[in-house]
Amino acid sequence: MAITMTIEFPATPEQYDSVNEKIDVEANPPDGLIIHTAAQVGDNMRVVDVWESEEAFNSFNEQTLMPAVMEVLGPPPPDTTPAPPQIHELHKVITP
């Protein structure tokens, strides 16, 4: 079942771009990714993705994305807990 994954995190567009350069999703898209979007919202970046399954997202997140994030941004400050991504099953996906 396709899902949406939404997350908002403190980062600049430049930091977001640095993570993307490391994982090179445009040239090497991960298995199961249908669409990826990102927007600056105040001091945060908001990512909204559509994935073929939650398992596909979790695999990419654990094996590829989080190692790159840790390399670029480092660990979160000790007194904070990062918000987990919001995952929702989709009723319908239409692609042109």
mmCIF file of C-alpha atoms in Angstrom:
data_model
loop_
_atom_site.group_PDB
_atom_site.id
_atom_site.type_symbol
_atom_site.label_atom_id
_atom_site.label_comp_id
_atom_site.label_asym_id
_atom_site.label_seq_id
_atom_site.Cartn_x
_atom_site.Cartn_y
_atom_site.Cartn_z
ATOM 1 C CA MET A 1 0.000 0.000 0.000
ATOM 2 C CA ALA A 2 1.395 3.411 -0.982
ATOM 3 C CA ILE A 3 2.062 5.869 1.831
ATOM 4 C CA THR A 4 2.837 9.508 2.401
ATOM 5 C CA MET A 5 5.763 10.388 4.615
ATOM 6 C CA THR A 6 5.831 13.912 6.035
ATOM 7 C CA ILE A 7 8.507 15.355 8.279
ATOM 8 C CA GLU A 8 9.639 18.828 9.298
ATOM 9 C CA PHE A 9 13.095 19.403 10.749
ATOM 10 C CA PRO A 10 15.427 22.306 11.548
ATOM 11 C CA ALA A 11 17.752 22.764 8.575
ATOM 12 C CA THR A 12 18.615 25.310 5.938
ATOM 13 C CA PRO A 13 18.059 24.696 2.228
ATOM 14 C CA GLU A 14 21.850 24.516 1.905
ATOM 15 C CA GLN A 15 22.059 21.743 4.516
ATOM 16 C CA TYR A 16 19.205 19.897 2.817
ATOM 17 C CA ASP A 17 21.051 20.212 -0.520
ATOM 18 C CA SER A 18 24.271 18.889 1.056
ATOM 19 C CA VAL A 19 22.483 15.744 2.259
ATOM 20 C CA ASN A 20 20.961 15.280 -1.196
ATOM 21 C CA GLU A 21 24.366 15.637 -2.846
ATOM 22 C CA LYS A 22 25.684 12.817 -0.653
ATOM 23 C CA ILE A 23 22.889 10.385 -1.486
ATOM 24 C CA ASP A 24 22.368 11.561 -5.105
ATOM 25 C CA VAL A 25 18.689 10.604 -5.229
ATOM 26 C CA GLU A 26 18.119 12.327 -8.568
ATOM 27 C CA ALA A 27 20.659 10.115 -10.368
ATOM 28 C CA ASN A 28 20.052 7.049 -8.190
ATOM 29 C CA PRO A 29 16.458 7.077 -6.908
ATOM 30 C CA PRO A 30 15.753 4.643 -4.082
ATOM 31 C CA ASP A 31 13.550 1.618 -4.658
ATOM 32 C CA GLY A 32 9.943 2.448 -3.888
ATOM 33 C CA LEU A 33 10.122 6.250 -4.083
ATOM 34 C CA ILE A 34 7.243 7.647 -6.153
ATOM 35 C CA ILE A 35 7.732 11.382 -5.535
ATOM 36 C CA HIS A 36 9.834 13.580 -3.246
ATOM 37 C CA THR A 37 9.127 17.203 -2.381
ATOM 38 C CA ALA A 38 10.829 19.657 -0.036
ATOM 39 C CA ALA A 39 9.999 23.204 1.038
ATOM 40 C CA GLN A 40 11.445 25.767 3.395
ATOM 41 C CA VAL A 41 8.948 26.582 6.162
ATOM 42 C CA GLY A 42 10.313 29.278 8.448
ATOM 43 C CA ASP A 43 13.578 27.946 9.898
ATOM 44 C CA ASN A 44 12.703 24.368 8.956
ATOM 45 C CA MET A 45 12.608 22.138 5.919
ATOM 46 C CA ARG A 46 9.416 20.157 5.299
ATOM 47 C CA VAL A 47 9.615 16.978 3.240
ATOM 48 C CA VAL A 48 6.559 15.256 1.799
ATOM 49 C CA ASP A 49 7.164 12.008 -0.056
ATOM 50 C CA VAL A 50 5.041 9.290 -1.591
ATOM 51 C CA TRP A 51 6.453 5.768 -1.314
ATOM 52 C CA GLU A 52 5.247 2.418 -2.622
ATOM 53 C CA SER A 53 5.298 1.111 0.961
ATOM 54 C CA GLU A 54 6.329 1.991 4.493
ATOM 55 C CA GLU A 55 8.927 -0.778 4.299
ATOM 56 C CA ALA A 56 10.559 0.859 1.258
ATOM 57 C CA PHE A 57 10.764 4.197 3.092
ATOM 58 C CA ASN A 58 12.101 2.608 6.294
ATOM 59 C CA SER A 59 14.813 0.748 4.372
ATOM 60 C CA PHE A 60 15.979 3.922 2.610
ATOM 61 C CA ASN A 61 15.739 5.970 5.803
ATOM 62 C CA GLU A 62 17.839 3.552 7.876
ATOM 63 C CA GLN A 63 20.409 2.479 5.286
ATOM 64 C CA THR A 64 20.964 5.649 3.272
ATOM 65 C CA LEU A 65 19.281 8.805 4.497
ATOM 66 C CA MET A 66 20.089 8.852 8.217
ATOM 67 C CA PRO A 67 23.807 8.096 7.756
ATOM 68 C CA ALA A 68 24.029 11.039 5.317
ATOM 69 C CA VAL A 69 22.038 13.310 7.656
ATOM 70 C CA MET A 70 24.318 12.431 10.574
ATOM 71 C CA GLU A 71 27.381 13.152 8.443
ATOM 72 C CA VAL A 72 26.127 16.566 7.309
ATOM 73 C CA LEU A 73 24.140 17.787 10.332
ATOM 74 C CA GLY A 74 25.566 15.683 13.144
ATOM 75 C CA PRO A 75 23.461 14.212 15.924
ATOM 76 C CA PRO A 76 20.542 16.214 17.318
ATOM 77 C CA PRO A 77 21.258 18.303 20.412
ATOM 78 C CA PRO A 78 21.119 16.162 23.571
ATOM 79 C CA ASP A 79 18.124 18.015 25.022
ATOM 80 C CA THR A 80 15.909 17.483 21.964
ATOM 81 C CA THR A 81 13.991 14.582 20.507
ATOM 82 C CA PRO A 82 13.533 14.719 16.736
ATOM 83 C CA ALA A 83 9.928 14.427 15.632
ATOM 84 C CA PRO A 84 9.297 11.117 13.895
ATOM 85 C CA PRO A 85 7.987 11.154 10.341
ATOM 86 C CA GLN A 86 4.224 11.029 9.927
ATOM 87 C CA ILE A 87 3.198 8.029 7.823
ATOM 88 C CA HIS A 88 -0.273 7.671 6.306
ATOM 89 C CA GLU A 89 -1.637 5.034 3.936
ATOM 90 C CA LEU A 90 -2.953 6.510 0.721
ATOM 91 C CA HIS A 91 -6.362 5.711 -0.660
ATOM 92 C CA LYS A 92 -5.348 6.593 -4.212
ATOM 93 C CA VAL A 93 -2.280 7.667 -6.177
ATOM 94 C CA ILE A 94 -2.611 9.127 -9.681
ATOM 95 C CA THR A 95 0.486 9.832 -11.730
ATOM 96 C CA PRO A 96 0.315 11.488 -15.147
#
